[in-house]
Amino acid sequence: GTQHPAAEVINEERKVFSMQAQNFMRVEEVTQELGISKSHAYKVIHGLNEELQEKGYLTISGRVNREFFREKYYYTKTVKEES
């Protein structure tokens, strides 16, 4: 198409931004996924968010980035099982 490249970039950014809203897990979701208490889940979220902040990411208090959570908890789990 003859679409202006800048318009495509804006669309990309908008897509990423709207994805980010759904990309945060609430504490309730963390408690269910990990089968832990709410107070423990808050500690988990806090720890993950501190790590993200060190890497320069924006975090939402009491919520955790879903992808990062999965990466931490599922990826490491499966790697340990295989080795």
CSV table of N, CA, C and O in Angstrom, one decimal:
chain,number,residue,atom,x,y,z
A,1,GLY,N,0.8,-1.2,0.0
A,1,GLY,CA,0.0,0.0,0.0
A,1,GLY,C,0.8,1.2,0.0
A,1,GLY,O,2.1,1.2,0.1
A,2,THR,N,0.2,2.4,-0.1
A,2,THR,CA,0.9,3.7,-0.2
A,2,THR,C,0.8,4.3,1.2
A,2,THR,O,0.8,5.6,1.3
A,3,GLN,N,0.7,3.5,2.2
A,3,GLN,CA,0.5,4.1,3.6
A,3,GLN,C,1.9,4.7,4.0
A,3,GLN,O,2.9,4.2,3.7
A,4,HIS,N,1.8,5.9,4.7
A,4,HIS,CA,3.0,6.6,5.1
A,4,HIS,C,3.6,5.7,6.2
A,4,HIS,O,3.0,5.3,7.1
A,5,PRO,N,5.0,5.6,6.1
A,5,PRO,CA,5.6,4.7,7.1
A,5,PRO,C,5.4,5.2,8.6
A,5,PRO,O,5.3,4.3,9.5
A,6,ALA,N,5.3,6.5,8.8
A,6,ALA,CA,5.1,7.0,10.2
A,6,ALA,C,3.8,6.5,10.7
A,6,ALA,O,3.7,6.2,11.9
A,7,ALA,N,2.8,6.4,9.9
A,7,ALA,CA,1.5,5.9,10.4
A,7,ALA,C,1.6,4.5,10.9
A,7,ALA,O,0.9,4.1,11.8
A,8,GLU,N,2.4,3.7,10.2
A,8,GLU,CA,2.5,2.3,10.6
A,8,GLU,C,3.2,2.2,11.9
A,8,GLU,O,2.9,1.4,12.8
A,9,VAL,N,4.2,3.1,12.1
A,9,VAL,CA,4.9,3.1,13.4
A,9,VAL,C,3.9,3.4,14.5
A,9,VAL,O,3.9,2.8,15.6
A,10,ILE,N,3.1,4.4,14.3
A,10,ILE,CA,2.1,4.8,15.3
A,10,ILE,C,1.2,3.7,15.7
A,10,ILE,O,0.9,3.4,16.8
A,11,ASN,N,0.7,3.0,14.6
A,11,ASN,CA,-0.2,1.8,14.8
A,11,ASN,C,0.5,0.8,15.7
A,11,ASN,O,-0.1,0.2,16.5
A,12,GLU,N,1.8,0.5,15.3
A,12,GLU,CA,2.5,-0.5,16.1
A,12,GLU,C,2.6,-0.1,17.6
A,12,GLU,O,2.4,-0.9,18.4
A,13,GLU,N,2.9,1.2,17.8
A,13,GLU,CA,3.0,1.6,19.2
A,13,GLU,C,1.7,1.5,19.9
A,13,GLU,O,1.7,1.1,21.1
A,14,ARG,N,0.6,1.8,19.2
A,14,ARG,CA,-0.7,1.8,19.9
A,14,ARG,C,-1.0,0.3,20.2
A,14,ARG,O,-1.5,0.0,21.3
A,15,LYS,N,-0.7,-0.6,19.3
A,15,LYS,CA,-0.9,-2.0,19.5
A,15,LYS,C,-0.1,-2.5,20.8
A,15,LYS,O,-0.7,-3.2,21.6
A,16,VAL,N,1.1,-2.1,20.9
A,16,VAL,CA,2.0,-2.5,22.0
A,16,VAL,C,1.4,-2.0,23.3
A,16,VAL,O,1.3,-2.7,24.3
A,17,PHE,N,0.9,-0.7,23.2
A,17,PHE,CA,0.4,-0.1,24.4
A,17,PHE,C,-0.9,-0.8,24.9
A,17,PHE,O,-1.0,-1.0,26.1
A,18,SER,N,-1.8,-1.1,24.0
A,18,SER,CA,-3.0,-1.7,24.4
A,18,SER,C,-2.8,-3.1,24.9
A,18,SER,O,-3.5,-3.6,25.8
A,19,MET,N,-1.7,-3.8,24.4
A,19,MET,CA,-1.4,-5.1,24.9
A,19,MET,C,-0.9,-5.0,26.3
A,19,MET,O,-1.1,-5.9,27.1
A,20,GLN,N,-0.2,-3.9,26.6
A,20,GLN,CA,0.4,-3.8,27.9
A,20,GLN,C,-0.6,-3.8,29.0
A,20,GLN,O,-0.4,-4.3,30.1
A,21,ALA,N,-1.8,-3.2,28.7
A,21,ALA,CA,-2.8,-3.2,29.8
A,21,ALA,C,-3.2,-4.6,30.2
A,21,ALA,O,-3.4,-4.8,31.4
A,22,GLN,N,-3.4,-5.4,29.2
A,22,GLN,CA,-3.8,-6.8,29.6
A,22,GLN,C,-2.6,-7.6,30.0
A,22,GLN,O,-2.7,-8.7,30.5
A,23,ASN,N,-1.4,-7.1,29.8
A,23,ASN,CA,-0.2,-7.8,30.1
A,23,ASN,C,0.2,-7.7,31.6
A,23,ASN,O,1.3,-8.2,32.0
A,24,PHE,N,-0.7,-7.1,32.4
A,24,PHE,CA,-0.4,-7.1,33.9
A,24,PHE,C,-1.3,-8.0,34.6
A,24,PHE,O,-2.5,-8.0,34.4
A,25,MET,N,-0.7,-8.8,35.5
A,25,MET,CA,-1.5,-9.7,36.3
A,25,MET,C,-1.8,-9.1,37.7
A,25,MET,O,-0.9,-8.4,38.2
A,26,ARG,N,-3.0,-9.2,38.1
A,26,ARG,CA,-3.3,-8.8,39.5
A,26,ARG,C,-2.8,-9.8,40.5
A,26,ARG,O,-2.5,-10.9,40.1
A,27,VAL,N,-2.8,-9.4,41.7
A,27,VAL,CA,-2.3,-10.3,42.8
A,27,VAL,C,-3.2,-11.5,42.9
A,27,VAL,O,-2.7,-12.6,43.1
A,28,GLU,N,-4.5,-11.4,42.6
A,28,GLU,CA,-5.4,-12.6,42.6
A,28,GLU,C,-4.9,-13.7,41.6
A,28,GLU,O,-5.0,-14.8,41.9
A,29,GLU,N,-4.5,-13.2,40.5
A,29,GLU,CA,-4.0,-14.1,39.4
A,29,GLU,C,-2.8,-14.8,39.8
A,29,GLU,O,-2.6,-16.0,39.6
A,30,VAL,N,-1.9,-14.1,40.5
A,30,VAL,CA,-0.6,-14.7,40.9
A,30,VAL,C,-0.9,-15.7,42.0
A,30,VAL,O,-0.3,-16.8,42.0
A,31,THR,N,-1.8,-15.4,42.9
A,31,THR,CA,-2.1,-16.4,44.0
A,31,THR,C,-2.6,-17.7,43.4
A,31,THR,O,-2.2,-18.8,43.8
A,32,GLN,N,-3.4,-17.6,42.3
A,32,GLN,CA,-4.0,-18.8,41.7
A,32,GLN,C,-2.9,-19.5,40.9
A,32,GLN,O,-2.8,-20.7,41.0
A,33,GLU,N,-2.1,-18.8,40.1
A,33,GLU,CA,-1.1,-19.4,39.3
A,33,GLU,C,-0.1,-20.2,40.1
A,33,GLU,O,0.3,-21.3,39.7
A,34,LEU,N,0.3,-19.6,41.2
A,34,LEU,CA,1.3,-20.2,42.0
A,34,LEU,C,0.8,-21.0,43.2
A,34,LEU,O,1.6,-21.7,43.9
A,35,GLY,N,-0.5,-20.9,43.5
A,35,GLY,CA,-1.1,-21.5,44.6
A,35,GLY,C,-0.5,-21.1,46.0
A,35,GLY,O,-0.2,-21.9,46.8
A,36,ILE,N,-0.4,-19.8,46.1
A,36,ILE,CA,0.2,-19.2,47.3
A,36,ILE,C,-0.8,-18.2,47.9
A,36,ILE,O,-1.8,-17.9,47.3
A,37,SER,N,-0.5,-17.7,49.1
A,37,SER,CA,-1.3,-16.8,49.8
A,37,SER,C,-1.2,-15.4,49.2
A,37,SER,O,-0.2,-15.1,48.5
A,38,LYS,N,-2.1,-14.5,49.5
A,38,LYS,CA,-2.1,-13.2,48.9
A,38,LYS,C,-0.9,-12.4,49.4
A,38,LYS,O,-0.2,-11.7,48.6
A,39,SER,N,-0.6,-12.5,50.7
A,39,SER,CA,0.6,-11.8,51.2
A,39,SER,C,1.9,-12.3,50.6
A,39,SER,O,2.8,-11.5,50.3
A,40,HIS,N,2.0,-13.6,50.3
A,40,HIS,CA,3.1,-14.1,49.6
A,40,HIS,C,3.2,-13.6,48.2
A,40,HIS,O,4.2,-13.3,47.7
A,41,ALA,N,2.0,-13.6,47.5
A,41,ALA,CA,1.9,-13.1,46.2
A,41,ALA,C,2.4,-11.6,46.0
A,41,ALA,O,3.1,-11.3,45.1
A,42,TYR,N,2.1,-10.8,47.0
A,42,TYR,CA,2.5,-9.4,47.0
A,42,TYR,C,4.0,-9.4,47.1
A,42,TYR,O,4.7,-8.5,46.4
A,43,LYS,N,4.6,-10.2,47.9
A,43,LYS,CA,6.1,-10.3,48.0
A,43,LYS,C,6.7,-10.7,46.6
A,43,LYS,O,7.7,-10.1,46.2
A,44,VAL,N,6.1,-11.7,46.0
A,44,VAL,CA,6.6,-12.2,44.7
A,44,VAL,C,6.5,-11.0,43.7
A,44,VAL,O,7.5,-10.7,43.0
A,45,ILE,N,5.4,-10.3,43.6
A,45,ILE,CA,5.2,-9.2,42.7
A,45,ILE,C,6.2,-8.1,43.0
A,45,ILE,O,6.8,-7.6,42.1
A,46,HIS,N,6.4,-7.8,44.3
A,46,HIS,CA,7.3,-6.8,44.6
A,46,HIS,C,8.7,-7.1,44.2
A,46,HIS,O,9.4,-6.2,43.6
A,47,GLY,N,9.1,-8.3,44.4
A,47,GLY,CA,10.5,-8.8,43.9
A,47,GLY,C,10.6,-8.7,42.4
A,47,GLY,O,11.7,-8.2,41.9
A,48,LEU,N,9.6,-9.2,41.7
A,48,LEU,CA,9.7,-9.1,40.2
A,48,LEU,C,9.7,-7.7,39.7
A,48,LEU,O,10.5,-7.3,38.8
A,49,ASN,N,8.9,-6.8,40.3
A,49,ASN,CA,8.9,-5.4,39.9
A,49,ASN,C,10.2,-4.7,40.2
A,49,ASN,O,10.6,-3.9,39.4
A,50,GLU,N,10.8,-5.1,41.3
A,50,GLU,CA,12.1,-4.4,41.6
A,50,GLU,C,13.1,-4.8,40.6
A,50,GLU,O,13.9,-4.0,40.1
A,51,GLU,N,13.1,-6.1,40.2
A,51,GLU,CA,14.0,-6.5,39.1
A,51,GLU,C,13.7,-5.8,37.8
A,51,GLU,O,14.7,-5.4,37.1
A,52,LEU,N,12.5,-5.6,37.5
A,52,LEU,CA,12.1,-4.9,36.2
A,52,LEU,C,12.5,-3.5,36.3
A,52,LEU,O,13.0,-2.9,35.3
A,53,GLN,N,12.4,-2.8,37.5
A,53,GLN,CA,12.8,-1.4,37.6
A,53,GLN,C,14.3,-1.2,37.4
A,53,GLN,O,14.7,-0.3,36.8
A,54,GLU,N,15.0,-2.2,37.9
A,54,GLU,CA,16.5,-2.2,37.7
A,54,GLU,C,16.8,-2.2,36.2
A,54,GLU,O,17.8,-1.6,35.8
A,55,LYS,N,16.0,-2.9,35.5
A,55,LYS,CA,16.3,-3.0,34.0
A,55,LYS,C,15.7,-1.8,33.3
A,55,LYS,O,15.8,-1.7,32.1
A,56,GLY,N,15.0,-0.9,34.0
A,56,GLY,CA,14.5,0.3,33.4
A,56,GLY,C,13.1,0.2,32.9
A,56,GLY,O,12.6,1.1,32.1
A,57,TYR,N,12.3,-0.8,33.4
A,57,TYR,CA,11.0,-0.9,32.9
A,57,TYR,C,10.0,-0.2,33.9
A,57,TYR,O,10.3,0.0,35.1
A,58,LEU,N,8.9,0.2,33.3
A,58,LEU,CA,7.8,0.7,34.2
A,58,LEU,C,7.1,-0.4,34.8
A,58,LEU,O,6.8,-1.4,34.2
A,59,THR,N,6.7,-0.2,36.1
A,59,THR,CA,6.0,-1.2,36.8
A,59,THR,C,4.7,-0.6,37.4
A,59,THR,O,4.7,0.6,37.6
A,60,ILE,N,3.7,-1.4,37.7
A,60,ILE,CA,2.5,-1.0,38.4
A,60,ILE,C,2.5,-1.7,39.7
A,60,ILE,O,2.6,-2.9,39.8
A,61,SER,N,2.4,-0.9,40.8
A,61,SER,CA,2.4,-1.4,42.1
A,61,SER,C,1.2,-2.4,42.3
A,61,SER,O,0.1,-2.1,41.9
A,62,GLY,N,1.5,-3.6,42.9
A,62,GLY,CA,0.5,-4.6,43.1
A,62,GLY,C,0.1,-5.4,41.9
A,62,GLY,O,-0.8,-6.2,41.9
A,63,ARG,N,0.8,-5.1,40.8
A,63,ARG,CA,0.6,-5.9,39.5
A,63,ARG,C,2.0,-6.3,39.0
A,63,ARG,O,3.0,-5.7,39.3
A,64,VAL,N,2.0,-7.3,38.2
A,64,VAL,CA,3.2,-7.8,37.6
A,64,VAL,C,3.1,-8.0,36.1
A,64,VAL,O,2.0,-8.5,35.7
A,65,ASN,N,4.1,-7.8,35.4
A,65,ASN,CA,4.1,-8.0,33.9
A,65,ASN,C,3.9,-9.5,33.7
A,65,ASN,O,4.7,-10.3,34.1
A,66,ARG,N,2.9,-9.9,32.9
A,66,ARG,CA,2.6,-11.3,32.7
A,66,ARG,C,3.7,-12.0,32.0
A,66,ARG,O,4.1,-13.1,32.4
A,67,GLU,N,4.3,-11.4,30.9
A,67,GLU,CA,5.4,-12.1,30.2
A,67,GLU,C,6.6,-12.4,31.1
A,67,GLU,O,7.2,-13.4,31.1
A,68,PHE,N,6.9,-11.4,31.9
A,68,PHE,CA,8.1,-11.5,32.8
A,68,PHE,C,7.8,-12.6,33.8
A,68,PHE,O,8.6,-13.4,34.1
A,69,PHE,N,6.6,-12.6,34.4
A,69,PHE,CA,6.2,-13.6,35.4
A,69,PHE,C,6.3,-15.0,34.8
A,69,PHE,O,6.9,-15.8,35.4
A,70,ARG,N,5.8,-15.1,33.6
A,70,ARG,CA,5.8,-16.5,32.9
A,70,ARG,C,7.3,-16.9,32.7
A,70,ARG,O,7.6,-18.0,32.9
A,71,GLU,N,8.0,-15.9,32.2
A,71,GLU,CA,9.4,-16.2,31.9
A,71,GLU,C,10.1,-16.7,33.2
A,71,GLU,O,10.8,-17.7,33.2
A,72,LYS,N,9.9,-16.0,34.3
A,72,LYS,CA,10.5,-16.3,35.6
A,72,LYS,C,10.1,-17.7,36.1
A,72,LYS,O,10.9,-18.5,36.5
A,73,TYR,N,8.8,-17.9,36.1
A,73,TYR,CA,8.2,-19.0,36.8
A,73,TYR,C,8.1,-20.3,36.0
A,73,TYR,O,8.2,-21.3,36.5
A,74,TYR,N,7.8,-20.1,34.7
A,74,TYR,CA,7.5,-21.3,33.9
A,74,TYR,C,8.8,-21.7,33.2
A,74,TYR,O,9.2,-22.8,33.2
A,75,TYR,N,9.5,-20.7,32.7
A,75,TYR,CA,10.7,-21.0,31.9
A,75,TYR,C,11.7,-21.7,32.8
A,75,TYR,O,12.2,-22.7,32.5
A,76,THR,N,12.0,-21.1,34.0
A,76,THR,CA,13.0,-21.6,34.9
A,76,THR,C,12.6,-23.0,35.4
A,76,THR,O,13.4,-23.9,35.5
A,77,LYS,N,11.3,-23.2,35.6
A,77,LYS,CA,10.8,-24.5,36.1
A,77,LYS,C,11.1,-25.6,35.1
A,77,LYS,O,11.6,-26.6,35.4
A,78,THR,N,10.8,-25.3,33.8
A,78,THR,CA,10.9,-26.4,32.8
A,78,THR,C,12.4,-26.6,32.6
A,78,THR,O,12.8,-27.7,32.4
A,79,VAL,N,13.2,-25.6,32.7
A,79,VAL,CA,14.7,-25.8,32.5
A,79,VAL,C,15.2,-26.7,33.6
A,79,VAL,O,16.0,-27.6,33.3
A,80,LYS,N,14.8,-26.4,34.8
A,80,LYS,CA,15.3,-27.2,35.9
A,80,LYS,C,14.9,-28.7,35.8
A,80,LYS,O,15.7,-29.6,36.1
A,81,GLU,N,13.7,-28.9,35.3
A,81,GLU,CA,13.2,-30.3,35.2
A,81,GLU,C,14.1,-31.1,34.2
A,81,GLU,O,14.3,-32.2,34.3
A,82,GLU,N,14.5,-30.4,33.1
A,82,GLU,CA,15.2,-31.1,32.0
A,82,GLU,C,16.6,-31.4,32.4
A,82,GLU,O,17.2,-32.4,32.0
A,83,SER,N,17.3,-30.5,33.2
A,83,SER,CA,18.7,-30.7,33.5
A,83,SER,C,18.9,-31.8,34.5
A,83,SER,O,18.0,-32.1,35.3
